[in-house]
Coordinates of C-alpha atoms and ligand atoms in Angstrom, one line a residue:
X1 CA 114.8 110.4 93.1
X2 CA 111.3 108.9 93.0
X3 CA 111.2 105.5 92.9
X4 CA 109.5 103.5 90.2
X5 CA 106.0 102.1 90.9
X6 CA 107.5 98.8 89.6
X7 CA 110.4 97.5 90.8
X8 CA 112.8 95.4 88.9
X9 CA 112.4 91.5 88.6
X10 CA 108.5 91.7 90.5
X11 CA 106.3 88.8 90.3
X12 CA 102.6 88.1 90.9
X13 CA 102.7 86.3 94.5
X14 CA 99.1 84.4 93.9
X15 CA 95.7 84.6 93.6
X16 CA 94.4 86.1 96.2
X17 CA 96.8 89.4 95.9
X18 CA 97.1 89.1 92.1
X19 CA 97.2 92.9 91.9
X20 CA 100.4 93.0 93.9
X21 CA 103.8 92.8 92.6
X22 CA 106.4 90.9 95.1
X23 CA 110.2 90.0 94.6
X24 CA 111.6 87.1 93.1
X25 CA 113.0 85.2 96.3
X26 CA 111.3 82.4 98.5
X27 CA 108.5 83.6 100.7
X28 CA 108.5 80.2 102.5
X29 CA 112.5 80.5 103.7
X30 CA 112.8 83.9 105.4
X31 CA 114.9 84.2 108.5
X32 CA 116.5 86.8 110.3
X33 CA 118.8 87.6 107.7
X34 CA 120.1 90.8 105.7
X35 CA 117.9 90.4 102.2
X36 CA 119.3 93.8 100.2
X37 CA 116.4 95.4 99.0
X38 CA 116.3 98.1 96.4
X39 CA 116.2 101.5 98.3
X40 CA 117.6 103.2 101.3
X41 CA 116.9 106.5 102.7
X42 CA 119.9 109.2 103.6
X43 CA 119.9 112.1 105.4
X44 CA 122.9 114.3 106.4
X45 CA 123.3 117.5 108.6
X46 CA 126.6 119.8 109.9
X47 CA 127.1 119.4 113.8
X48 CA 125.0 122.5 115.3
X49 CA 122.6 122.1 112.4
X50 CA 119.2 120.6 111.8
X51 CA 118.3 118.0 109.6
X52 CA 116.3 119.1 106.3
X53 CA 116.0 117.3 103.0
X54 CA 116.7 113.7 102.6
X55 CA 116.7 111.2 99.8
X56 CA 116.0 107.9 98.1
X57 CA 119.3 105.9 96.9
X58 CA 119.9 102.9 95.5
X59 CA 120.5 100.4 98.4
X60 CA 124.2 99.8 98.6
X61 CA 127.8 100.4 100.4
X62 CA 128.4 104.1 101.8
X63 CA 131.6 105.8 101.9
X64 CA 132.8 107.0 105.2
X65 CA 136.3 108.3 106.7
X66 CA 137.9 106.0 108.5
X67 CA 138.8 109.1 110.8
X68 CA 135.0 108.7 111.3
X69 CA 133.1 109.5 115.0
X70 CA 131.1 106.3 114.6
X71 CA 134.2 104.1 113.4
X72 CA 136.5 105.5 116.0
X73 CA 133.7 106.4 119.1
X74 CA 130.9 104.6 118.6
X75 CA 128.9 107.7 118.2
X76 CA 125.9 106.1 116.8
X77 CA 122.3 105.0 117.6
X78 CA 119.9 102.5 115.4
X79 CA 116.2 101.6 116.1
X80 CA 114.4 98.9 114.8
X81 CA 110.5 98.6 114.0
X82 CA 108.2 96.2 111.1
X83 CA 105.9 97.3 108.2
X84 CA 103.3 94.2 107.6
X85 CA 101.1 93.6 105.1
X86 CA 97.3 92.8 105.9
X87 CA 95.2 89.9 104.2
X88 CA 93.1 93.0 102.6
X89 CA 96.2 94.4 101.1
X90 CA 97.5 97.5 103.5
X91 CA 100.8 98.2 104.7
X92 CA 100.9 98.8 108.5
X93 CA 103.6 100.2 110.7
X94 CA 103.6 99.7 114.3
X95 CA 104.0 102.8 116.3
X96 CA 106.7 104.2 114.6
X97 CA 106.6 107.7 116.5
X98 CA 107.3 105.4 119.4
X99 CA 110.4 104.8 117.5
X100 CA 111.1 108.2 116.4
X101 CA 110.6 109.1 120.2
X102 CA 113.6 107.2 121.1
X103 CA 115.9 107.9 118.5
X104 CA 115.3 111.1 119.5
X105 CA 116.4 110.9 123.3
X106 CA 119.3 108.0 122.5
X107 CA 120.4 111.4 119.8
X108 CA 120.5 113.5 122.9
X109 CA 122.2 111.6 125.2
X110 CA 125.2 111.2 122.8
X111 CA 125.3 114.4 122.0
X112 CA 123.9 114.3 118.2
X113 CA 121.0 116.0 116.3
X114 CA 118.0 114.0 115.1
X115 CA 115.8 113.7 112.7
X116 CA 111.9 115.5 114.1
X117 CA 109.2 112.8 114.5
X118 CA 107.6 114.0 111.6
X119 CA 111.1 113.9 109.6
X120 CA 111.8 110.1 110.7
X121 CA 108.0 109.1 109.8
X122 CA 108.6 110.4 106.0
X123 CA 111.8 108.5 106.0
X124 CA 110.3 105.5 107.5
X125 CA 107.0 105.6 105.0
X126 CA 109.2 106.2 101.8
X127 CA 111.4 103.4 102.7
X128 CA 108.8 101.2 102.7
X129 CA 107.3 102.6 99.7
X130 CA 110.2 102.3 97.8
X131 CA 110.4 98.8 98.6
X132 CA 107.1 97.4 98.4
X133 CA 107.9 94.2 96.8
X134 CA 110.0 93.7 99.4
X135 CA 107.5 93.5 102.3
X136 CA 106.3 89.9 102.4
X137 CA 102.9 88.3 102.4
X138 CA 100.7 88.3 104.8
X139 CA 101.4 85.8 107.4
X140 CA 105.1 85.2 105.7
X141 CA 107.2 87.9 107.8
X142 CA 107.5 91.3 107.7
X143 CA 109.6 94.4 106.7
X144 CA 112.5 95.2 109.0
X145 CA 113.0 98.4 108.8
X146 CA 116.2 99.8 110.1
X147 CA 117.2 103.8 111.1
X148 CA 120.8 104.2 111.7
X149 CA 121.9 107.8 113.3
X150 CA 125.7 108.3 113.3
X151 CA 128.3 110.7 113.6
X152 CA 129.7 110.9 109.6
X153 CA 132.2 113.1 110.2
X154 CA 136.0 113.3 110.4
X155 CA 137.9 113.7 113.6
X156 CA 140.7 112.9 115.6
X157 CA 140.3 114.0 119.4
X158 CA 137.5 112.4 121.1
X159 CA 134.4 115.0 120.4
X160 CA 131.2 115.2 119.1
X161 CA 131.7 114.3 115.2
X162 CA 131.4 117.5 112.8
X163 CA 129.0 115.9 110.8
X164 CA 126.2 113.3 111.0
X165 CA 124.1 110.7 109.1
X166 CA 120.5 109.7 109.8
X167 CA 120.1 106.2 107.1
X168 CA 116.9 104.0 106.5
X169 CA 117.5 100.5 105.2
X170 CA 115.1 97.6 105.6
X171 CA 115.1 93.8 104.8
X172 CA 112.0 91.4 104.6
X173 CA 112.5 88.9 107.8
X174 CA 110.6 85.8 109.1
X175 CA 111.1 84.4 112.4
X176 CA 114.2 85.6 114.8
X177 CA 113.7 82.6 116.9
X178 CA 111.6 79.9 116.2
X179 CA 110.5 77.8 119.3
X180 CA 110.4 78.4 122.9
X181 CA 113.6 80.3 124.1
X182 CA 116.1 78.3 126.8
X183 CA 118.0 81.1 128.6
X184 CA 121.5 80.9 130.3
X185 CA 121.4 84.1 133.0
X186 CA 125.2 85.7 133.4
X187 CA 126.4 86.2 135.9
X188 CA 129.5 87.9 135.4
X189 CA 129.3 89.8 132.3
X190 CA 127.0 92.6 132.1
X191 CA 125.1 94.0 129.0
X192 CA 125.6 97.8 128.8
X193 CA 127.0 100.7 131.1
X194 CA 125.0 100.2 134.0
X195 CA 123.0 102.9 136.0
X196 CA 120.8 105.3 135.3
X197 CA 123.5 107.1 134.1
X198 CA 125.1 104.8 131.8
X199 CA 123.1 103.9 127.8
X200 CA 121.7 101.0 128.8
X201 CA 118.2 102.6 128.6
X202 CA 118.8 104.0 124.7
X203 CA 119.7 102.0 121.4
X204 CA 123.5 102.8 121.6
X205 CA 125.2 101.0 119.0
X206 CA 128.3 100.0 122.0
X207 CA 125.2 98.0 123.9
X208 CA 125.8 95.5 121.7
X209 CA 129.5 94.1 121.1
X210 CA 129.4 93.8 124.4
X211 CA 127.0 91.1 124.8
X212 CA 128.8 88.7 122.2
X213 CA 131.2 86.7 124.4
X214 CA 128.6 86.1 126.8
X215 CA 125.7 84.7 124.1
X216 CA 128.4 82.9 121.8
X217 CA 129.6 81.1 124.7
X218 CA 125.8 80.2 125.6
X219 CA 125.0 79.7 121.7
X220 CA 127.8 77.0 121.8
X221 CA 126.3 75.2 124.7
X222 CA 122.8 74.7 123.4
X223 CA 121.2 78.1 124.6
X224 CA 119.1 80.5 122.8
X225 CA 119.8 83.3 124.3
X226 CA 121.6 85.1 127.6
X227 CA 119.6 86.8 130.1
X228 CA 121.8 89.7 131.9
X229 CA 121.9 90.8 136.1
X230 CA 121.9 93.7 137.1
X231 CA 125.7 95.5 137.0
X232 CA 124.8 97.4 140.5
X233 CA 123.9 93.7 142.7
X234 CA 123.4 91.0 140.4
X235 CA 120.6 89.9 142.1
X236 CA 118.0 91.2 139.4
X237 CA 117.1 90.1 136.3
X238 CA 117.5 93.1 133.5
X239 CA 117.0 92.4 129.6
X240 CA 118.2 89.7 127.6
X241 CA 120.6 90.5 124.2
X242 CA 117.9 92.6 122.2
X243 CA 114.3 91.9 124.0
X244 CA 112.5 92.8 127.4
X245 CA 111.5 89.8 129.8
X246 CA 108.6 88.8 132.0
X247 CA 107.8 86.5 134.6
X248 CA 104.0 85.5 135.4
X249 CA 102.9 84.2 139.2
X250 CA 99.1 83.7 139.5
X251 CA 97.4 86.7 138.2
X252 CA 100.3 88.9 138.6
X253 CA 102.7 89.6 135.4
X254 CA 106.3 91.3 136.6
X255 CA 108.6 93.0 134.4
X256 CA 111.6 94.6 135.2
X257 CA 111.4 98.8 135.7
X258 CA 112.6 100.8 133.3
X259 CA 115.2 103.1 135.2
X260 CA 118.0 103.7 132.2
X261 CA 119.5 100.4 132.5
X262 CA 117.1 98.0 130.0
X263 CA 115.8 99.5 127.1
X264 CA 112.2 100.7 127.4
X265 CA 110.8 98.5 124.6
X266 CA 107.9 99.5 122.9
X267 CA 106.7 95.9 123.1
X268 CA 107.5 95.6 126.4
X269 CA 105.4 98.7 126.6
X270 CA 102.4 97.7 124.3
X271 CA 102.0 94.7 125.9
X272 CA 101.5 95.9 129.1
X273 CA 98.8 97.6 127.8
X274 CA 97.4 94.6 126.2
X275 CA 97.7 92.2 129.6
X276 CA 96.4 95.3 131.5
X277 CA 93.1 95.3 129.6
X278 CA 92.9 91.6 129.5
X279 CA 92.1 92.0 133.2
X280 CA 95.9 90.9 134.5
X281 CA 98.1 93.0 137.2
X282 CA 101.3 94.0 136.0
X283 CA 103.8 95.4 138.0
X284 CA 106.9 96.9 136.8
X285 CA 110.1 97.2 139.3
X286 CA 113.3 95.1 140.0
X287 CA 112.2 91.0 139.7
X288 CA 115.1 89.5 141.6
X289 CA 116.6 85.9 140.6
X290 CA 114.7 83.9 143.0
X291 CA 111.3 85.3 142.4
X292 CA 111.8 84.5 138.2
X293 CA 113.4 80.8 139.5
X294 CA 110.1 80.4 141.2
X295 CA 107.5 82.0 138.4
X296 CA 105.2 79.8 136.8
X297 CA 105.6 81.1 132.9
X298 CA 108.3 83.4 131.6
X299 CA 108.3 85.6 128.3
X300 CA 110.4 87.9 126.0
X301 CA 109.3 90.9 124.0
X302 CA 111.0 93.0 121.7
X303 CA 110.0 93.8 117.6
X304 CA 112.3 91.4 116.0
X305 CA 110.8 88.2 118.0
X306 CA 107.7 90.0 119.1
X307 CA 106.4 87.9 122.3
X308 CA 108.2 84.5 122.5
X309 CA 107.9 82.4 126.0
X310 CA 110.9 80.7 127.4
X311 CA 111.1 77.3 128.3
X312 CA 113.8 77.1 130.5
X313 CA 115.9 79.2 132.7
X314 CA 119.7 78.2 133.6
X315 CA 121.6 80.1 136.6
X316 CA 124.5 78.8 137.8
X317 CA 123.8 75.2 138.3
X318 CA 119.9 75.2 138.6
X319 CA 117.9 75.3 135.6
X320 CA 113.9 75.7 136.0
X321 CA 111.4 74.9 133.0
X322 CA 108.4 77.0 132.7
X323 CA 104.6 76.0 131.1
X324 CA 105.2 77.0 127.4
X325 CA 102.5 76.2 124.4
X326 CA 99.1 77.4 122.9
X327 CA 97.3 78.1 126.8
X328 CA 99.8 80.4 128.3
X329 CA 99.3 84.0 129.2
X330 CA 102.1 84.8 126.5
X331 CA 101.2 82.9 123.6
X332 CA 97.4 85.0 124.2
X333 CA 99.3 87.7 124.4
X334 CA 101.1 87.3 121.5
X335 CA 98.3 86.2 119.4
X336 CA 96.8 89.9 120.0
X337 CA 99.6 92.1 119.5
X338 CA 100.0 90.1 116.1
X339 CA 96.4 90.7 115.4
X340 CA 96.5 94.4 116.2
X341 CA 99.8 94.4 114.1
X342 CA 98.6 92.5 110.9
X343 CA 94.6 94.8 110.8
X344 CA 92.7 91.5 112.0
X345 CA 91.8 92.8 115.3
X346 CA 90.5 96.1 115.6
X347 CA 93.3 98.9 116.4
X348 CA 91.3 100.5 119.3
X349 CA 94.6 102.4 120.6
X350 CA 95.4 104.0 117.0
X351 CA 98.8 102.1 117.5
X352 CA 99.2 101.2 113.4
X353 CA 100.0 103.5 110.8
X354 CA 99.0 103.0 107.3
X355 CA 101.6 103.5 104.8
X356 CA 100.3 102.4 101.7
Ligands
PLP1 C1 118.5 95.6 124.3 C2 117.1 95.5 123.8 N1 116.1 95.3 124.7 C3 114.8 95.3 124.3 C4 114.4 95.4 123.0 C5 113.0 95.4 122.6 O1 112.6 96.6 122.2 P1 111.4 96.8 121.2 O2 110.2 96.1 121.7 O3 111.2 98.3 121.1 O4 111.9 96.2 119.9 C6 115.5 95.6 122.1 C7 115.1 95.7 120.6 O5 114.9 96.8 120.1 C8 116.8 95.6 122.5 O6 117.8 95.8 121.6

């Protein structure tokens, strides 16, 4: 099914893109919400198969047996990345083979097939084709785009699911946290199976229930977000709920090491880059609780809030505030990987992919 070049209910957005044809919603009002668009992407393949030939659908519910591996074992894996639209009109994705990459090794480690790079790219570019309008103006948000990898298939015994489902949907989204964040560390729950053994280092769809009690409890008491210990001592800072943090001393930018129990962000991982050829030192291994209690500036990264500092740090009964605002390291940061992102700086690392 190919889809039309004009979409339903499009309007002319305003002068300056008068060519292009948007949806009919509020450009000014996005959030970090589920906006249905027109078109997913599905892809299915037999257990001991390989994925071949996928297809454009009408965005919508999907049947599924509720004998199900995903339903019944969690056998499932999602990623997350953004397509962006440029002043001058282009479409850019940001390292989405990055993505690819680690649907590809989360696949492996719970024993499903995946899509090729190549296979995930076509999915991921005719997604956002499809749903052009959908991808906001520049500087109003961008396209979410979402890959889901699941075991489809019927079963009853705890196995590998006979069948599976690689699915693209996307959603145009604005901020996922506006403001500086104020964390509350836990210190009793942890965030995934720990060790290098355990899925804390691939997008597992189980990583995530089991964060709830711990962030709803710290939502209700005035806290953005929960920052999790590590399960082995609990004397090291790991990941927050869905981003990588940082802490900043002097010249020195530390960031927890990515040994299969945090989730090697590709954030996390560009903006390494970024700080490294600013001129900083960044150091990745295990940042313990006192040494982020005593840091002078503290950041998160991750796609969905892309570099955001923190403002205050809460564990146990000590809370520490750290310099947030235009002159720290992460808001400079931040201000490249967005400009490397949107096409005004100039992609020296051949990170962006144009999809238009
Ligand atoms: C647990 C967790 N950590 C970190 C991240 C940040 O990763 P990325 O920068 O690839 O979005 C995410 C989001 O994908 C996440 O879910």
């Amino acid at each position: 099914m190919s889809p039309p070049s004009i979409l339903g209910n499009g309007k002319d957005c305003s002068g300056s893109a008068a060519e292009e044809i948007y949806a009919d919603i509020n450009w000014d009002e996005l959030g970090f919400n589920i906006i249905p668009t027109d078109y997913m992407y599905v892809m299915k393949c037999a257990k001991g198969d390989k994925f071949s030939q996928g297809s454009l659908l009408p965005y919508g519910n999907i049947e599924i047996s509720p004998s199900a591996g995903i339903l019944n074992y969690g056998q499932g894996i999602f990623e997350g990345l953004k397509a962006l639209r440029t002043k001058d009109g282009r479409i850019l994705l940001f390292r989405p083979e990055e993505n690819a990459q680690r649907m590809k090794i989360g696949a492996d480690r719970l024993c499903m097939p995946s899509p090729s790079i190549d296979q995930f790219l076509n999915a991921v570019k005719q997604i956002v084709l499809a749903n052009k309008r959908w991808v906001p103006p520049p500087g109003k948000g961008s396209l979410y785009i979402r890959p889901l990898l699941m075991g489809t298939g019927a079963l009853l015994g705890v196995a590998p699911a006979p069948e599976y489902t690689f699915l693209v949907y996307c959603s145009p989204v604005g901020s996922y946290h506006k403001g500086a964040l104020n964390l509350k560390v836990e210190d009793k729950l942890y965030r995934a199976i720990s060790g290098t053994g355990g899925t804390g280092g691939i997008k597992s769809v189980t990583n995530y229930a089991p964060v709830y009690t711990a962030m709803s409890k710290a939502k209700a008491n005035g806290f953005s977000d929960v920052l999790f210990l590590d399960a082995a001592t609990g004397k090291h800072i790991e990941e927050a709920t869905a981003c990588n943090v940082f802490v900043v001393k002097g010249n020195v930018i530390s960031t927890p090491a990515t040994d299969g129990t945090i989730l090697p962000g590709i954030t996390r991982k560009s903006i390494i880059d970024i700080a490294i050829d600013l001129g900083h030192q960044v150091v990745e291994r295990a940042v313990s609780v006192e040494e982020m209690l005593d840091a002078e500036e503290m950041f998160c990264t991750g796609t969905a809030m892309v570099v955001n500092s923190v403002a205050s740090v809460t564990y146990k009964d000590t809370r520490v505030n750290y310099t947030t605002g235009p002159e720290t390291l992460s808001a400079k940061l931040r201000k490249t990987l967005v400009g490397i992102q949107t096409g005004s700086l100039e992609d020296k690392k051949s990170w962006t992919v144009r999809v238009d």
